[in-house]
Short mmCIF file of C-alpha atoms and ligand atoms in Angstrom, two decimals:
data_model
loop_
_atom_site.label_atom_id
_atom_site.label_comp_id
_atom_site.label_asym_id
_atom_site.label_seq_id
_atom_site.Cartn_x
_atom_site.Cartn_y
_atom_site.Cartn_z
CA MET A 1 0.00 0.00 0.00
CA ALA A 2 1.15 3.53 -0.71
CA ASP A 3 2.64 5.40 2.24
CA LEU A 4 0.42 8.43 2.80
CA ASN A 5 2.13 9.68 5.98
CA VAL A 6 2.68 13.43 6.13
CA LYS A 7 4.84 15.39 8.57
CA ILE A 8 4.33 19.10 9.29
CA SER A 9 7.03 20.07 11.77
CA ASN A 10 6.33 17.76 14.74
CA LEU A 11 2.81 16.94 13.59
CA LYS A 12 2.54 13.46 12.10
CA LEU A 13 -0.53 12.65 9.99
CA LYS A 14 -1.42 9.16 8.78
CA ASN A 15 -2.62 10.75 5.55
CA PRO A 16 -3.08 14.30 4.23
CA VAL A 17 -6.87 14.35 4.61
CA MET A 18 -7.99 17.07 7.01
CA THR A 19 -11.38 18.62 7.60
CA ALA A 20 -11.97 22.32 6.97
CA SER A 21 -12.67 24.18 10.21
CA GLY A 22 -16.31 25.04 10.74
CA THR A 23 -17.57 22.44 8.27
CA PHE A 24 -17.12 19.34 10.46
CA GLY A 25 -18.10 20.51 13.95
CA TYR A 26 -15.92 18.75 16.53
CA GLY A 27 -15.82 15.57 14.44
CA LEU A 28 -18.02 13.52 16.76
CA GLU A 29 -21.16 14.76 15.01
CA PHE A 30 -19.98 12.80 11.95
CA GLN A 31 -18.98 9.52 13.58
CA ASP A 32 -22.04 7.68 12.21
CA PHE A 33 -21.08 8.65 8.65
CA VAL A 34 -17.26 8.57 8.51
CA PRO A 35 -14.70 6.35 10.28
CA LEU A 36 -13.04 9.25 12.10
CA ASN A 37 -9.83 7.33 12.82
CA GLN A 38 -9.13 7.13 9.07
CA ILE A 39 -8.86 10.91 8.75
CA GLY A 40 -5.37 12.41 8.98
CA GLY A 41 -6.52 15.29 11.16
CA ILE A 42 -9.72 16.94 12.32
CA ILE A 43 -9.57 20.72 12.38
CA VAL A 44 -12.35 21.67 14.74
CA LYS A 45 -14.63 24.69 14.81
CA GLY A 46 -13.23 28.17 15.32
CA THR A 47 -12.43 28.74 19.01
CA THR A 48 -11.90 32.08 20.73
CA LEU A 49 -10.68 33.14 24.17
CA ASN A 50 -14.18 34.23 25.23
CA PRO A 51 -17.55 32.79 24.16
CA ARG A 52 -19.12 34.32 21.03
CA GLN A 53 -22.78 34.34 20.01
CA GLY A 54 -22.06 34.65 16.30
CA ASN A 55 -24.07 36.83 13.95
CA ASP A 56 -27.82 37.15 13.60
CA TYR A 57 -29.71 34.91 11.17
CA PRO A 58 -29.88 34.45 8.21
CA ARG A 59 -26.28 33.27 8.15
CA MET A 60 -26.24 31.05 5.08
CA VAL A 61 -27.29 31.37 1.47
CA GLU A 62 -26.82 29.03 -1.44
CA THR A 63 -25.04 30.37 -4.52
CA PRO A 64 -24.18 28.74 -7.86
CA LYS A 65 -21.69 25.94 -7.02
CA GLY A 66 -21.16 27.31 -3.54
CA MET A 67 -22.56 29.00 -0.48
CA LEU A 68 -22.12 32.16 1.51
CA ASN A 69 -21.97 32.07 5.29
CA CYS A 70 -21.66 34.68 8.00
CA VAL A 71 -21.77 32.45 11.08
CA GLY A 72 -19.30 34.74 12.83
CA LEU A 73 -17.30 32.28 14.95
CA GLN A 74 -20.07 31.18 17.29
CA ASN A 75 -18.43 29.10 20.02
CA LYS A 76 -18.37 28.68 23.79
CA GLY A 77 -14.77 29.77 24.28
CA VAL A 78 -11.48 27.99 24.81
CA ASP A 79 -12.05 27.06 28.47
CA TYR A 80 -15.31 25.31 27.57
CA PHE A 81 -13.43 23.44 24.85
CA VAL A 82 -10.74 22.34 27.30
CA GLU A 83 -13.19 21.25 30.01
CA HIS A 84 -16.07 19.73 28.03
CA ILE A 85 -15.12 18.99 24.43
CA TYR A 86 -11.48 17.97 24.69
CA PRO A 87 -12.20 14.96 26.97
CA GLU A 88 -14.53 13.59 24.26
CA VAL A 89 -12.58 14.42 21.09
CA SER A 90 -9.29 13.24 22.56
CA LYS A 91 -10.67 9.68 22.41
CA ILE A 92 -10.69 9.81 18.58
CA ASP A 93 -7.60 8.13 17.11
CA THR A 94 -6.49 11.04 14.94
CA ASN A 95 -4.92 14.47 15.32
CA ILE A 96 -7.23 17.08 16.79
CA ILE A 97 -6.24 20.51 15.57
CA VAL A 98 -7.96 23.55 17.08
CA ASN A 99 -8.75 26.52 14.87
CA VAL A 100 -8.04 29.64 16.95
CA SER A 101 -9.38 33.13 16.37
CA GLY A 102 -9.11 36.39 18.25
CA ASN A 103 -9.63 40.13 18.18
CA SER A 104 -6.09 41.14 19.17
CA PRO A 105 -2.67 39.43 19.09
CA ASP A 106 -2.98 38.97 22.84
CA THR A 107 -6.36 37.19 22.74
CA TYR A 108 -5.04 34.82 20.06
CA ALA A 109 -1.96 34.13 22.16
CA GLU A 110 -3.90 33.64 25.39
CA ALA A 111 -6.23 31.10 23.73
CA ALA A 112 -3.25 29.34 22.13
CA GLU A 113 -1.45 29.11 25.46
CA ARG A 114 -4.45 27.42 27.08
CA LEU A 115 -4.33 24.74 24.36
CA ASN A 116 -0.57 24.24 24.53
CA GLY A 117 -0.67 21.64 27.27
CA LEU A 118 -3.33 19.39 25.72
CA GLU A 119 -1.65 16.10 24.81
CA HIS A 120 -4.08 15.19 22.03
CA VAL A 121 -3.97 18.61 20.36
CA PRO A 122 -0.57 18.53 18.62
CA ALA A 123 -1.21 21.65 16.52
CA ILE A 124 -3.37 24.72 16.17
CA GLU A 125 -4.55 26.55 13.08
CA LEU A 126 -4.63 30.33 13.51
CA ASN A 127 -7.54 31.85 11.69
CA ILE A 128 -6.38 35.31 10.65
CA SER A 129 -8.81 35.26 7.76
CA CYS A 130 -12.44 35.14 8.99
CA PRO A 131 -14.43 37.64 6.92
CA ASN A 132 -17.48 37.55 9.21
CA VAL A 133 -16.40 39.31 12.41
CA LYS A 134 -16.14 43.03 13.06
CA GLU A 135 -12.98 43.04 15.17
CA GLY A 136 -9.89 41.05 14.31
CA GLY A 137 -10.46 38.05 12.08
CA MET A 138 -9.62 38.86 8.51
CA SER A 139 -8.21 42.29 9.31
CA PHE A 140 -5.01 40.60 10.58
CA GLY A 141 -4.70 38.40 7.53
CA VAL A 142 -4.79 41.05 4.83
CA THR A 143 -1.54 42.84 5.66
CA CYS A 144 1.94 41.51 6.35
CA SER A 145 2.22 43.62 9.51
CA GLY A 146 -1.14 42.36 10.84
CA ALA A 147 -0.26 38.73 10.17
CA ALA A 148 3.17 39.20 11.74
CA SER A 149 1.72 40.75 14.90
CA VAL A 150 -0.50 37.72 15.58
CA VAL A 151 1.98 34.99 14.65
CA ARG A 152 4.79 36.62 16.66
CA GLU A 153 2.68 36.88 19.81
CA VAL A 154 1.31 33.35 19.50
CA ARG A 155 4.75 31.85 18.83
CA LYS A 156 5.98 33.27 22.15
CA ARG A 157 3.31 31.31 24.03
CA TYR A 158 2.68 28.23 21.88
CA ASN A 159 5.46 25.76 21.17
CA LYS A 160 3.75 23.02 19.14
CA THR A 161 2.98 22.93 15.40
CA LEU A 162 1.59 26.26 14.26
CA ILE A 163 -0.45 26.47 11.07
CA VAL A 164 -1.72 29.85 9.86
CA LYS A 165 -4.86 30.01 7.75
CA LEU A 166 -4.63 32.69 5.11
CA SER A 167 -7.21 34.93 3.52
CA PRO A 168 -7.77 34.90 -0.23
CA ASN A 169 -9.05 38.48 -0.01
CA VAL A 170 -5.60 39.92 -0.74
CA THR A 171 -3.52 40.94 -3.73
CA ASP A 172 -0.31 39.12 -2.84
CA ILE A 173 -0.90 36.02 -0.73
CA ALA A 174 2.68 34.77 -1.12
CA SER A 175 4.15 37.75 0.74
CA ILE A 176 1.76 37.16 3.65
CA ALA A 177 2.74 33.48 3.73
CA ARG A 178 6.45 34.41 3.81
CA THR A 179 5.80 36.83 6.67
CA CYS A 180 4.06 34.09 8.68
CA GLU A 181 6.99 31.76 8.02
CA ALA A 182 9.48 34.40 9.14
CA GLU A 183 7.57 34.85 12.42
CA GLY A 184 7.69 31.14 13.22
CA ALA A 185 4.69 29.52 11.51
CA ASP A 186 5.33 25.89 10.56
CA ALA A 187 2.77 25.83 7.75
CA VAL A 188 0.05 27.85 6.11
CA SER A 189 -3.38 26.60 5.10
CA LEU A 190 -5.22 27.98 2.10
CA ILE A 191 -7.81 29.27 1.67
CA ASN A 192 -10.45 30.77 3.92
CA THR A 193 -13.61 32.03 2.26
CA LEU A 194 -13.81 34.78 -0.35
CA MET A 195 -15.86 37.77 0.68
CA GLY A 196 -19.15 37.94 -1.18
CA MET A 197 -22.70 39.28 -1.14
CA SER A 198 -26.12 38.09 -2.27
CA ILE A 199 -29.15 40.27 -2.89
CA ASP A 200 -32.76 39.19 -3.32
CA ILE A 201 -33.78 41.45 -6.17
CA GLU A 202 -37.51 40.76 -5.69
CA LYS A 203 -37.36 41.89 -2.08
CA ARG A 204 -34.62 44.41 -2.74
CA ALA A 205 -32.89 43.10 0.36
CA HIS A 206 -29.64 41.51 1.39
CA ARG A 207 -29.92 37.78 1.97
CA LEU A 208 -27.42 37.71 4.87
CA SER A 209 -27.91 39.49 8.19
CA ILE A 210 -24.60 41.35 8.02
CA ARG A 211 -24.90 41.81 4.25
CA THR A 212 -21.59 40.15 3.38
CA GLY A 213 -20.46 36.57 3.87
CA GLY A 214 -17.68 34.17 2.99
CA LEU A 215 -18.01 32.22 -0.26
CA SER A 216 -16.97 28.56 -0.19
CA GLY A 217 -17.49 25.41 -2.23
CA PRO A 218 -16.54 24.23 -5.72
CA ALA A 219 -16.89 27.81 -7.01
CA VAL A 220 -13.77 28.90 -5.12
CA LYS A 221 -11.56 25.89 -5.80
CA PRO A 222 -9.71 27.34 -8.84
CA VAL A 223 -8.88 30.44 -6.78
CA ALA A 224 -7.54 28.20 -4.00
CA VAL A 225 -5.45 26.13 -6.40
CA ARG A 226 -3.93 29.26 -7.94
CA MET A 227 -3.11 30.66 -4.48
CA VAL A 228 -1.51 27.41 -3.29
CA TYR A 229 0.61 27.52 -6.46
CA ASP A 230 1.60 31.16 -5.81
CA VAL A 231 2.62 30.43 -2.23
CA ALA A 232 4.51 27.27 -3.17
CA THR A 233 6.45 28.80 -6.04
CA GLN A 234 7.15 32.44 -5.10
C1 FMN B 1 -20.28 27.25 7.69
C2 FMN B 1 -18.81 27.48 7.62
C3 FMN B 1 -18.13 27.79 8.79
C4 FMN B 1 -16.75 28.03 8.76
N1 FMN B 1 -16.08 28.30 9.92
C5 FMN B 1 -14.72 28.50 9.90
C6 FMN B 1 -14.00 28.71 11.10
O1 FMN B 1 -14.55 28.71 12.21
N2 FMN B 1 -12.65 28.93 11.00
C7 FMN B 1 -11.99 28.92 9.80
O2 FMN B 1 -10.78 29.11 9.76
N3 FMN B 1 -12.66 28.68 8.64
C8 FMN B 1 -13.99 28.48 8.68
N4 FMN B 1 -14.66 28.22 7.50
C9 FMN B 1 -13.92 28.16 6.23
C10 FMN B 1 -13.59 26.72 5.82
O3 FMN B 1 -12.78 26.09 6.78
C11 FMN B 1 -12.88 26.70 4.46
O4 FMN B 1 -11.67 27.43 4.55
C12 FMN B 1 -13.75 27.32 3.38
O5 FMN B 1 -15.05 26.77 3.46
C13 FMN B 1 -13.18 27.10 1.96
O6 FMN B 1 -13.05 25.75 1.68
P1 FMN B 1 -14.17 24.90 0.84
O7 FMN B 1 -14.56 25.74 -0.34
O8 FMN B 1 -13.47 23.62 0.51
O9 FMN B 1 -15.34 24.72 1.80
C14 FMN B 1 -16.05 27.96 7.52
C15 FMN B 1 -16.75 27.64 6.35
C16 FMN B 1 -18.10 27.40 6.39
C17 FMN B 1 -18.82 27.03 5.11
#
């Protein structure tokens, strides 16, 4: 059989299949459908230092070959994850990778530090690219200085494998990837959603509560492939 093992710094994956954060819950919700131990890594829902309610509804709309969402990082906070979710997900025989978001370099770093000691979380994915929150989120991922400020602070307080999830809503994604690498990131993941909008012309109204949302699905794949190529070759 082909050897599908992958190594990202100290993170060892039995194969390169990983779930996209926010699309697979905490994994357990899917155990009746997928043998979870056959997945290389489960990247769980976006987690922040403090609990977040997320945005008002409607938060989702279907688009041709894709969807827009503006969930807005609804979660119960990192301490809830550590106390209530970690004991359950740590029983799954795969890598659990927590997707971490924040509204300042310090809140990212504080959340990362609280995850550092968890034996079954060998890596985190920093989300500096969420288009659906007012403070932080994507604003850090669209400039080299913003990305550097978060990665630098987190690297001081997190010593395991650090993956940084980049935003496609930029002109030059390769320079942002290089900046993350220079500040100590072990890998980058591409791409988060593309910022979009949908309008119901009959009602003359926006379809999403905060007007804009992140576009995902087959419609964005060619953009993702081009950006992976840019980052890998430049
Ligand atoms: C409903 C929904 C929630 C998401 N939540 C997060 C999240 O919490 N953190 C994150 O980094 N990305 C989040 N994403 C982005 C996905 O992880 C992924 O980057 C994006 O959907 C593009 O990939 P795809 O077109 O293969 O779905 C979310 C996407 C969707 C559709």
